[in-house]
XYZ file of C-alpha atoms in Angstrom:
221
model
C -74.755 -82.667 -32.976
C -76.591 -81.878 -36.216
C -80.273 -80.984 -35.816
C -81.396 -82.327 -39.195
C -80.245 -85.330 -41.206
C -79.405 -84.608 -44.851
C -81.857 -85.900 -47.450
C -80.166 -88.552 -49.585
C -81.219 -90.880 -52.384
C -81.432 -93.655 -49.799
C -83.410 -91.773 -47.188
C -85.859 -89.649 -49.155
C -89.436 -90.887 -49.453
C -90.558 -91.522 -53.005
C -94.241 -91.398 -52.027
C -96.170 -89.722 -49.197
C -93.444 -87.081 -48.800
C -95.456 -85.354 -46.066
C -94.887 -88.329 -43.770
C -91.098 -87.969 -43.880
C -89.191 -86.384 -40.996
C -85.478 -85.672 -41.063
C -85.116 -83.702 -37.809
C -82.990 -85.521 -35.249
C -85.442 -84.836 -32.411
C -88.128 -86.930 -34.131
C -85.666 -89.657 -35.130
C -84.277 -89.880 -31.581
C -87.733 -89.925 -29.992
C -88.768 -92.956 -32.048
C -85.476 -94.782 -31.423
C -85.856 -94.199 -27.676
C -89.468 -95.408 -27.708
C -88.771 -98.747 -29.411
C -85.755 -100.867 -28.376
C -86.615 -103.650 -30.847
C -85.009 -103.175 -34.230
C -84.037 -105.037 -37.392
C -80.543 -104.819 -38.882
C -80.072 -105.529 -42.579
C -76.720 -106.610 -44.013
C -75.225 -108.711 -46.816
C -73.435 -112.065 -46.562
C -71.828 -113.478 -49.717
C -74.022 -111.287 -51.885
C -77.284 -112.350 -50.210
C -79.422 -110.019 -48.054
C -80.213 -110.882 -44.421
C -82.214 -109.138 -41.686
C -81.731 -109.879 -37.987
C -84.033 -108.690 -35.184
C -82.225 -107.446 -32.090
C -82.341 -104.678 -29.466
C -80.831 -101.236 -29.995
C -80.048 -98.309 -27.748
C -79.081 -94.745 -28.532
C -76.324 -92.627 -27.029
C -76.270 -89.114 -28.425
C -75.931 -89.322 -32.210
C -74.965 -93.002 -32.243
C -77.035 -96.163 -32.105
C -75.686 -99.469 -30.746
C -76.595 -103.142 -30.748
C -74.884 -106.270 -29.454
C -74.719 -110.033 -29.771
C -72.521 -113.087 -29.598
C -68.946 -112.668 -30.774
C -69.527 -115.843 -32.801
C -72.509 -114.299 -34.586
C -72.168 -114.432 -38.353
C -74.513 -111.449 -38.579
C -72.298 -109.239 -36.401
C -69.073 -110.370 -38.038
C -70.523 -109.654 -41.486
C -71.746 -106.222 -40.380
C -68.387 -105.030 -39.058
C -67.000 -102.163 -41.157
C -69.759 -102.840 -43.696
C -72.788 -100.863 -44.814
C -75.887 -101.792 -42.829
C -79.477 -100.644 -42.536
C -81.117 -100.396 -39.101
C -84.858 -99.954 -38.751
C -87.372 -99.643 -35.918
C -91.153 -99.502 -36.265
C -94.036 -98.818 -33.880
C -97.593 -99.796 -34.801
C -100.081 -97.266 -33.372
C -103.311 -98.332 -35.040
C -105.165 -99.986 -37.913
C -106.889 -97.504 -40.228
C -110.099 -98.876 -41.749
C -111.298 -97.003 -44.814
C -114.326 -97.351 -47.097
C -112.260 -99.145 -49.742
C -109.518 -101.718 -49.526
C -107.204 -99.368 -51.382
C -107.252 -96.772 -48.596
C -106.839 -99.078 -45.591
C -103.623 -98.207 -43.783
C -101.883 -98.169 -40.431
C -100.906 -95.385 -38.078
C -97.255 -95.920 -37.310
C -93.900 -94.381 -36.474
C -90.673 -95.714 -37.938
C -87.017 -94.853 -38.428
C -84.642 -96.247 -41.036
C -80.921 -95.516 -40.725
C -78.044 -96.191 -43.117
C -74.365 -96.294 -42.286
C -71.197 -98.273 -41.660
C -71.108 -100.398 -38.521
C -68.077 -100.182 -36.257
C -66.968 -102.393 -33.385
C -66.491 -101.077 -29.863
C -63.010 -102.479 -29.238
C -61.945 -101.043 -25.876
C -63.054 -103.447 -23.079
C -63.871 -100.642 -20.634
C -65.818 -98.754 -23.266
C -67.666 -101.948 -24.176
C -68.535 -102.468 -20.500
C -69.890 -98.915 -20.314
C -72.020 -99.478 -23.409
C -73.494 -102.695 -22.039
C -74.212 -101.047 -18.683
C -75.914 -98.191 -20.510
C -77.986 -100.715 -22.451
C -79.245 -102.439 -19.285
C -79.773 -99.217 -17.315
C -81.506 -97.598 -20.271
C -84.253 -100.193 -19.940
C -84.080 -100.779 -16.175
C -82.620 -97.710 -14.402
C -79.810 -98.477 -11.917
C -80.071 -102.255 -12.361
C -76.556 -102.842 -13.685
C -74.802 -101.885 -10.432
C -76.825 -104.519 -8.560
C -75.793 -107.362 -10.867
C -72.952 -109.852 -10.593
C -69.951 -108.160 -12.274
C -69.282 -109.350 -15.814
C -66.544 -111.921 -16.159
C -63.770 -111.338 -18.675
C -65.203 -114.262 -20.647
C -68.627 -112.562 -20.713
C -67.110 -109.548 -22.416
C -65.023 -111.681 -24.760
C -68.145 -113.551 -25.841
C -70.035 -110.320 -26.564
C -69.618 -107.956 -29.500
C -70.990 -104.410 -29.444
C -71.506 -102.659 -32.773
C -72.365 -99.019 -33.309
C -73.324 -96.674 -36.097
C -73.458 -92.916 -36.366
C -76.932 -91.464 -36.908
C -75.901 -89.565 -40.032
C -78.176 -90.790 -42.827
C -81.797 -91.860 -42.623
C -85.297 -90.637 -41.945
C -88.402 -91.087 -39.839
C -91.826 -91.828 -41.279
C -95.025 -91.090 -39.360
C -98.701 -91.580 -40.154
C -101.465 -90.363 -37.829
C -105.178 -89.660 -38.078
C -108.144 -91.335 -39.706
C -108.780 -92.769 -43.158
C -108.417 -90.701 -46.307
C -111.115 -91.890 -48.694
C -112.160 -90.858 -52.163
C -114.673 -88.032 -51.774
C -117.533 -90.034 -53.314
C -116.989 -92.905 -50.854
C -117.943 -90.801 -47.820
C -121.582 -91.230 -48.877
C -121.346 -95.038 -48.604
C -122.914 -96.837 -45.578
C -119.564 -98.354 -44.523
C -118.013 -97.987 -41.057
C -114.582 -96.389 -41.162
C -112.178 -95.294 -38.451
C -109.139 -96.321 -36.423
C -108.514 -99.285 -34.137
C -105.765 -98.017 -31.775
C -102.908 -100.383 -30.921
C -100.891 -100.085 -27.705
C -97.992 -102.081 -26.242
C -98.836 -103.010 -22.658
C -96.586 -104.279 -19.862
C -97.883 -107.102 -17.660
C -97.275 -107.862 -14.005
C -93.753 -109.154 -13.236
C -93.366 -112.945 -12.922
C -90.682 -113.885 -10.396
C -88.114 -116.555 -11.186
C -88.942 -119.736 -9.237
C -85.337 -119.842 -7.991
C -85.273 -116.329 -6.504
C -84.000 -116.291 -2.931
C -86.713 -116.118 -0.319
C -87.694 -112.662 0.894
C -86.348 -110.747 -2.099
C -88.232 -107.519 -2.757
C -89.093 -106.541 -6.310
C -86.873 -103.548 -7.215
C -88.344 -100.263 -8.380
C -86.932 -100.658 -11.893
C -89.195 -103.707 -12.223
C -92.379 -102.387 -10.634
C -91.999 -98.969 -12.289
C -90.871 -100.315 -15.673
C -92.250 -98.394 -18.637
C -91.823 -99.655 -22.179
C -89.758 -97.289 -24.282
C -88.474 -95.381 -21.255
C -84.798 -95.317 -22.241
C -83.166 -91.885 -22.398
C -80.026 -90.534 -24.010
């Protein structure tokens, strides 16, 4: 696996070059921390963006949906853009111009391919579930053939793209530091609440560890 993504006309940052990261370790860390993503594609010459969940396996990223999905059918063997973003804080400066956000994001470019082999597709879907909830898939009702037929899994090689990261406090004009205006950072965190059991759970069922110990962004390659 390559350790650094090449810098391309698509992936290079035009501004704030110091916030760009092309090393795969940083890209992978952000992908693993945020399962929610947006996939951009084109249908009949018009741009569309669809939110979905992604998971990474090595140097590939995957997402899935209904086999009847127009978005997935239009993405197959076509150029797509996949992006994830994590908001870490609001940065309040002494002028509106210098307000910002602390964030981590990844944008990837590539050609989407379909996972055709049924057994391989099953493995990918199991990896998706277990990546979020370790060891849950084996405890579930086995997928029916119709379940797999109704589901499409797309993938893309992590070969072109970049990460963008901003941290720290505001960066004001030097003269503005003398102004009596509060400035700083309001941190933002994603929190996980207490599990809410389905009303139709069988009596006496214990909550499994992958529920009680769930940590957001805990998936691993």
